[in-house]
Short mmCIF file of C-alpha atoms in Angstrom, two decimals:
data_model
loop_
_atom_site.label_atom_id
_atom_site.label_comp_id
_atom_site.label_asym_id
_atom_site.label_seq_id
_atom_site.Cartn_x
_atom_site.Cartn_y
_atom_site.Cartn_z
CA MET A 1 -10.59 -5.84 -1.20
CA THR A 2 -7.85 -8.49 -1.09
CA THR A 3 -8.39 -11.29 -3.61
CA ILE A 4 -7.57 -14.97 -3.12
CA ARG A 5 -4.65 -14.57 -5.52
CA GLU A 6 -3.31 -11.59 -3.56
CA THR A 7 -3.68 -13.52 -0.30
CA ALA A 8 -1.61 -16.35 -1.76
CA GLY A 9 1.03 -13.85 -2.85
CA LEU A 10 1.09 -12.27 0.61
CA ASP A 11 1.40 -15.66 2.30
CA ALA A 12 4.27 -16.70 0.02
CA ALA A 13 6.05 -13.37 0.55
CA VAL A 14 5.69 -13.60 4.33
CA ALA A 15 7.01 -17.17 4.33
CA ALA A 16 10.03 -16.16 2.23
CA LEU A 17 10.86 -13.18 4.45
CA ASP A 18 10.35 -15.23 7.60
CA ALA A 19 12.70 -17.97 6.42
CA ALA A 20 15.41 -15.75 4.91
CA ARG A 21 18.85 -15.89 6.52
CA SER A 22 20.08 -12.91 4.50
CA VAL A 23 18.26 -10.39 2.30
CA SER A 24 19.24 -7.94 -0.43
CA VAL A 25 16.62 -5.34 -1.38
CA ILE A 26 17.06 -3.81 -4.84
CA CYS A 27 15.39 -0.53 -5.79
CA HIS A 28 15.02 0.69 -9.35
CA VAL A 29 17.45 2.94 -11.18
CA GLN A 30 16.87 6.69 -10.83
CA PRO A 31 15.07 5.92 -7.56
CA ASP A 32 12.00 7.77 -6.37
CA ALA A 33 10.49 7.86 -2.90
CA ASP A 34 8.24 4.87 -3.56
CA THR A 35 11.06 2.45 -4.34
CA ILE A 36 13.38 3.85 -1.63
CA GLY A 37 10.60 4.08 0.96
CA SER A 38 9.59 0.49 0.25
CA GLY A 39 13.15 -0.77 0.46
CA LEU A 40 14.02 1.06 3.65
CA ALA A 41 10.77 0.04 5.37
CA LEU A 42 11.57 -3.61 4.68
CA ALA A 43 15.17 -3.17 5.80
CA LEU A 44 14.11 -1.60 9.10
CA VAL A 45 11.81 -4.54 9.84
CA LEU A 46 14.32 -7.20 8.81
CA HIS A 47 17.16 -5.60 10.78
CA ARG A 48 15.05 -5.52 13.92
CA ARG A 49 14.37 -9.22 13.45
CA GLY A 50 18.11 -9.88 13.29
CA THR A 51 18.19 -10.68 9.57
CA PRO A 52 21.27 -9.34 7.72
CA VAL A 53 19.94 -6.92 5.08
CA CYS A 54 21.16 -4.30 2.65
CA VAL A 55 19.39 -1.96 0.23
CA SER A 56 20.83 -0.61 -3.01
CA PHE A 57 20.14 0.83 -6.46
CA ALA A 58 22.36 0.76 -9.53
CA GLU A 59 22.35 4.43 -10.51
CA PRO A 60 22.95 7.31 -9.98
CA ALA A 61 25.83 7.20 -7.53
CA ASN A 62 24.02 9.15 -4.81
CA LEU A 63 20.60 9.05 -3.23
CA PRO A 64 18.46 12.09 -4.13
CA MET A 65 18.91 14.75 -1.45
CA SER A 66 15.21 14.82 -0.56
CA MET A 67 15.39 11.21 0.66
CA THR A 68 18.59 11.33 2.67
CA GLU A 69 16.79 11.82 5.97
CA LEU A 70 14.43 8.87 5.61
CA PRO A 71 14.80 6.35 8.45
CA GLY A 72 16.86 3.32 7.53
CA VAL A 73 19.28 5.02 5.13
CA ARG A 74 22.09 3.39 7.09
CA HIS A 75 21.10 0.16 5.35
CA LEU A 76 21.86 1.62 1.91
CA VAL A 77 25.04 0.32 0.31
CA ALA A 78 26.85 0.98 -2.96
CA PRO A 79 26.06 -1.46 -5.81
CA ALA A 80 29.47 -3.10 -5.49
CA GLU A 81 28.70 -3.98 -1.86
CA VAL A 82 25.55 -5.98 -2.67
CA PRO A 83 26.48 -9.64 -2.07
CA ALA A 84 26.84 -11.83 -5.15
CA GLU A 85 24.97 -14.58 -3.28
CA VAL A 86 22.07 -14.13 -0.90
CA ASP A 87 19.28 -16.21 0.56
CA LEU A 88 16.49 -13.85 -0.58
CA LEU A 89 16.65 -11.02 -3.11
CA VAL A 90 13.68 -8.63 -3.02
CA THR A 91 12.97 -6.08 -5.73
CA VAL A 92 10.67 -3.16 -4.90
CA ASP A 93 8.76 -1.02 -7.40
CA CYS A 94 10.57 -2.65 -10.35
CA GLY A 95 8.33 -3.61 -13.25
CA SER A 96 11.01 -5.54 -15.13
CA VAL A 97 14.56 -6.83 -14.82
CA GLY A 98 15.71 -3.83 -16.85
CA ARG A 99 14.71 -1.48 -14.02
CA LEU A 100 17.39 -3.07 -11.84
CA GLY A 101 20.13 -1.72 -14.09
CA ALA A 102 23.57 -3.21 -13.41
CA LEU A 103 22.25 -4.94 -10.27
CA ALA A 104 20.28 -7.36 -12.42
CA ASP A 105 23.40 -9.51 -12.26
CA ARG A 106 22.60 -10.30 -8.61
CA LEU A 107 19.47 -12.28 -9.54
CA PRO A 108 21.27 -15.56 -10.40
CA GLY A 109 23.04 -15.58 -7.03
CA ALA A 110 19.81 -15.48 -5.01
CA ALA A 111 18.35 -18.70 -3.63
CA THR A 112 14.89 -17.09 -3.85
CA THR A 113 13.60 -13.92 -5.52
CA LEU A 114 10.59 -11.87 -4.41
CA VAL A 115 9.11 -9.12 -6.59
CA ILE A 116 6.96 -6.50 -4.82
CA ASP A 117 5.36 -3.96 -7.12
CA HIS A 118 2.24 -2.14 -8.30
CA HIS A 119 2.97 -1.62 -12.01
CA ARG A 120 0.42 -3.19 -14.34
CA SER A 121 3.19 -3.87 -16.84
CA ASN A 122 5.19 -5.93 -14.33
CA THR A 123 6.71 -8.97 -16.04
CA ARG A 124 6.56 -11.20 -12.92
CA PHE A 125 10.25 -12.03 -13.10
CA GLY A 126 10.50 -13.33 -9.53
CA ALA A 127 10.03 -16.79 -8.07
CA ILE A 128 7.42 -15.08 -5.88
CA ASN A 129 5.50 -12.12 -7.28
CA LEU A 130 3.49 -9.84 -5.01
CA VAL A 131 2.11 -7.44 -7.61
CA ASP A 132 -1.06 -5.37 -7.18
CA PRO A 133 -1.73 -3.17 -10.23
CA ALA A 134 -4.62 -1.50 -8.42
CA ALA A 135 -2.40 -0.28 -5.57
CA GLU A 136 -1.58 3.42 -5.53
CA SER A 137 2.03 2.80 -4.52
CA THR A 138 4.41 -0.02 -3.77
CA THR A 139 4.61 1.25 -0.20
CA SER A 140 0.89 0.52 0.15
CA VAL A 141 1.60 -3.07 -0.93
CA ILE A 142 4.38 -3.17 1.69
CA ALA A 143 1.88 -1.97 4.32
CA ARG A 144 -0.42 -4.90 3.53
CA LEU A 145 2.55 -7.25 3.58
CA LEU A 146 3.57 -6.05 7.05
CA ASP A 147 0.00 -6.53 8.27
CA ALA A 148 -0.05 -10.09 6.92
CA TRP A 149 3.32 -10.66 8.59
CA GLY A 150 2.01 -9.36 11.90
CA VAL A 151 4.59 -6.55 12.03
CA PRO A 152 3.45 -3.30 13.66
CA ILE A 153 4.04 -0.07 11.74
CA ASP A 154 5.97 2.30 13.98
CA PRO A 155 6.88 5.95 13.16
CA GLU A 156 10.14 5.09 11.36
CA VAL A 157 8.49 2.53 9.09
CA ALA A 158 5.46 4.82 8.68
CA GLN A 159 7.66 7.69 7.46
CA CYS A 160 9.15 5.47 4.76
CA LEU A 161 5.74 4.21 3.69
CA TYR A 162 4.21 7.70 3.69
CA ALA A 163 7.04 9.00 1.49
CA GLY A 164 6.07 6.58 -1.27
CA LEU A 165 2.36 7.13 -0.78
CA VAL A 166 2.43 10.94 -0.94
CA THR A 167 4.70 11.02 -4.01
CA ASP A 168 3.09 8.27 -6.07
CA THR A 169 -0.37 9.77 -5.51
CA GLY A 170 0.83 13.26 -6.45
CA SER A 171 -0.01 14.62 -3.00
CA PHE A 172 -3.21 12.56 -3.03
CA ARG A 173 -4.48 13.77 -6.40
CA TRP A 174 -4.56 10.18 -7.73
CA VAL A 175 -6.18 7.98 -5.14
CA ARG A 176 -8.44 4.99 -4.78
CA PRO A 177 -10.83 3.92 -2.01
CA GLY A 178 -8.72 3.26 1.05
CA THR A 179 -5.84 5.60 0.17
CA HIS A 180 -6.78 8.21 2.75
CA ASP A 181 -7.40 5.48 5.34
CA LEU A 182 -3.81 4.30 4.91
CA ALA A 183 -2.55 7.88 5.07
CA GLU A 184 -4.49 8.51 8.28
CA ARG A 185 -3.11 5.32 9.79
CA LEU A 186 0.47 6.33 8.98
CA LEU A 187 -0.03 9.91 10.21
CA ALA A 188 -1.51 8.57 13.46
CA THR A 189 1.94 7.21 14.36
CA GLY A 190 3.05 10.82 14.83
CA ILE A 191 5.01 11.44 11.63
CA ALA A 192 5.11 14.98 10.21
CA GLY A 193 3.16 14.53 6.98
CA ALA A 194 3.35 18.14 5.81
CA GLU A 195 7.12 18.28 6.32
CA ILE A 196 7.64 14.98 4.50
CA ALA A 197 5.59 16.20 1.53
CA ARG A 198 7.34 19.56 1.41
CA THR A 199 10.80 17.98 1.44
CA LEU A 200 9.95 15.46 -1.26
CA LEU A 201 7.78 17.57 -3.57
CA ASP A 202 8.21 21.27 -2.95
CA THR A 203 11.91 21.89 -2.31
CA HIS A 204 14.46 22.53 -5.06
CA PRO A 205 17.77 24.42 -5.32
CA PHE A 206 17.77 27.82 -7.03
CA GLY A 207 19.54 26.31 -10.05
CA TRP A 208 16.35 24.41 -10.81
CA LEU A 209 14.70 27.62 -11.99
CA PRO A 210 17.15 28.48 -14.81
CA MET A 211 17.22 24.80 -15.75
CA LEU A 212 13.45 24.90 -16.16
CA SER A 213 13.75 28.01 -18.30
CA ARG A 214 16.07 26.23 -20.72
CA VAL A 215 14.11 22.99 -20.79
CA LEU A 216 10.67 24.53 -21.17
CA GLY A 217 12.04 26.58 -24.04
CA THR A 218 12.30 23.32 -26.00
CA ALA A 219 8.63 22.42 -25.51
CA GLN A 220 6.62 21.57 -28.62
CA LEU A 221 2.93 20.82 -29.14
CA VAL A 222 1.72 18.22 -31.65
CA PRO A 223 -2.05 18.77 -31.58
CA ASP A 224 -3.15 16.14 -34.11
CA VAL A 225 -1.69 13.07 -32.34
CA ARG A 226 -4.17 10.24 -31.67
CA GLY A 227 -7.08 11.91 -33.42
CA GLY A 228 -6.62 15.25 -31.74
CA VAL A 229 -5.74 14.12 -28.21
CA GLY A 230 -2.46 15.99 -28.61
CA LEU A 231 1.12 15.51 -27.47
CA VAL A 232 3.36 17.98 -25.69
CA TYR A 233 7.05 17.21 -25.24
CA ALA A 234 10.29 18.76 -24.04
CA PHE A 235 13.97 17.83 -23.90
CA VAL A 236 16.30 17.81 -20.93
CA ARG A 237 19.81 17.82 -22.38
CA ARG A 238 23.00 16.92 -20.59
CA ALA A 239 24.18 20.52 -20.66
CA ASP A 240 21.00 21.66 -18.91
CA VAL A 241 21.49 19.66 -15.74
CA ASP A 242 24.95 20.50 -14.43
CA GLY A 243 24.72 20.51 -10.67
CA MET A 244 21.14 19.22 -10.66
CA GLY A 245 20.02 16.10 -8.85
CA SER A 246 17.86 13.40 -10.39
CA GLU A 247 14.79 14.68 -8.53
CA GLU A 248 15.05 18.06 -10.24
CA ILE A 249 15.22 16.35 -13.61
CA GLU A 250 12.31 14.03 -12.84
CA SER A 251 10.15 16.95 -11.70
CA VAL A 252 10.01 18.46 -15.20
CA ILE A 253 7.30 16.09 -16.42
CA ASP A 254 4.93 17.36 -13.73
CA ILE A 255 5.12 20.83 -15.24
CA VAL A 256 4.95 19.80 -18.89
CA ARG A 257 1.91 17.60 -18.22
CA THR A 258 -0.18 20.62 -17.18
CA THR A 259 -0.55 21.68 -20.84
CA ALA A 260 -4.29 21.99 -21.48
CA GLU A 261 -4.08 21.28 -25.21
CA ALA A 262 -2.39 17.88 -24.86
CA GLY A 263 -3.70 14.63 -23.41
CA VAL A 264 -0.21 13.08 -23.49
CA ALA A 265 3.03 14.61 -22.20
CA ALA A 266 6.59 13.38 -22.72
CA VAL A 267 9.95 14.49 -21.40
CA PHE A 268 13.10 13.15 -23.05
CA LYS A 269 16.08 13.16 -20.66
CA GLU A 270 19.57 12.75 -22.06
CA SER A 271 21.94 10.41 -20.24
CA ARG A 272 24.83 12.13 -18.51
CA THR A 273 27.16 9.21 -19.31
CA VAL A 274 25.96 7.23 -22.34
CA PRO A 275 25.91 8.98 -25.75
CA ASN A 276 22.50 9.07 -27.49
CA ARG A 277 20.72 7.32 -24.60
CA TRP A 278 17.56 8.95 -23.30
CA THR A 279 15.07 8.05 -20.60
CA VAL A 280 11.53 9.10 -21.43
CA SER A 281 8.76 9.96 -18.98
CA LEU A 282 5.16 9.76 -20.21
CA ARG A 283 1.99 11.10 -18.60
CA SER A 284 -1.63 11.20 -19.76
CA ARG A 285 -4.99 12.45 -18.54
CA GLY A 286 -8.64 12.18 -19.47
CA SER A 287 -10.56 14.78 -21.43
CA GLY A 288 -12.66 15.76 -18.44
CA ARG A 289 -13.94 14.85 -15.00
CA ASN A 290 -14.88 11.16 -14.64
CA THR A 291 -14.39 10.50 -18.36
CA GLY A 292 -11.81 7.74 -17.90
CA ASP A 293 -10.76 8.19 -21.52
CA GLY A 294 -7.08 9.01 -21.00
CA ILE A 295 -4.51 7.34 -23.25
CA ASP A 296 -2.96 4.22 -21.69
CA VAL A 297 0.68 5.31 -21.72
CA ALA A 298 1.74 1.98 -20.18
CA GLU A 299 0.82 0.38 -23.52
CA ILE A 300 2.75 3.08 -25.37
CA ALA A 301 5.80 2.63 -23.15
CA THR A 302 5.64 -1.16 -23.40
CA ALA A 303 5.61 -0.94 -27.20
CA LEU A 304 8.81 1.11 -26.92
CA GLY A 305 10.52 -1.26 -24.50
CA GLY A 306 9.38 0.16 -21.15
CA GLY A 307 6.30 0.02 -18.97
CA GLY A 308 4.40 1.62 -16.12
CA HIS A 309 0.86 2.64 -15.24
CA ARG A 310 -2.04 3.77 -17.37
CA PHE A 311 -1.42 7.46 -16.69
CA ALA A 312 2.31 7.40 -15.88
CA ALA A 313 4.95 5.33 -17.65
CA GLY A 314 8.40 5.45 -19.16
CA TYR A 315 11.04 3.80 -21.33
CA THR A 316 14.63 4.09 -22.52
CA ALA A 317 15.50 4.99 -26.11
CA TYR A 318 18.55 5.66 -28.25
CA GLY A 319 19.00 8.08 -31.13
CA THR A 320 18.68 11.71 -32.13
CA PRO A 321 15.92 13.97 -30.84
CA ASP A 322 14.12 13.69 -34.18
CA ASP A 323 14.34 9.89 -33.98
CA LEU A 324 12.87 9.89 -30.49
CA VAL A 325 9.92 12.11 -31.31
CA GLY A 326 9.25 10.26 -34.57
CA ALA A 327 9.16 6.88 -32.81
CA LEU A 328 6.80 8.14 -30.10
CA VAL A 329 4.44 9.81 -32.55
CA ALA A 330 4.39 6.67 -34.70
CA VAL A 331 3.29 4.52 -31.76
CA LEU A 332 0.76 7.06 -30.59
CA GLY A 333 -0.70 7.22 -34.07
#
């Protein structure tokens, strides 16, 4: 159900997009298919309307290989090519200014800023904020925005939207009422859903396997965290990831989180360029079917300078491995 507040946000977003004479769309650092799919879907629509538009993300230097065939990639530009001044700057799937990385410096040069997101921890840093914490993906928010705008969803736009939907729901493991309706609507345009999912979720280079062997060898279980909920964690060090893309690194958390003895999982990923900087992925789950008692890792991540969703969140930290684990355990309690 769309609330009055959401309707107002949709109306304001549509008005801003309609009036824009130029648009920059900024995706978050270490982009996933939800942020890229959202950005490219918007770019496709704006370009067809004759509005100058570009899409970018601050880091890494290259788009993950699994997303290179998404429609609209021609609108992607390097960070240095994002105009310093623009009529409308749109951020997609970014819960805070920090998620923009170096491209945060483009905010002051925008006449108007529009934030489109689904993270509960979103800081509402835009002049217009279209944020639905109940949405399963930012691409699902984009779908509602296009409907409010009166823009039809064709196969190219549908492929971008489906990419974010299938990945952020974990191949539809984490859904809400209406998720499958949206999926059916997108698939009805003729897109190849199974192929999209396989490319994004089930395809890795051979080097991923030995990388996993090294990384999973660092895994540790802390069973007494949070009154026995348990924490499992692993480290991805710089030396482990030579030749690996960001998607291979990000996939590690989905394996670590399967540990039965831990309700919270963490993967600490060492920066390839900045000494002692780590990005941390957090996941949690309930103790059983329909219990709803999983740890809110968005609160944990926020306390450590990050944010996210109840069951999936992250943050950036600096220090030694012992420092990182100690800080996380201290917040978990």
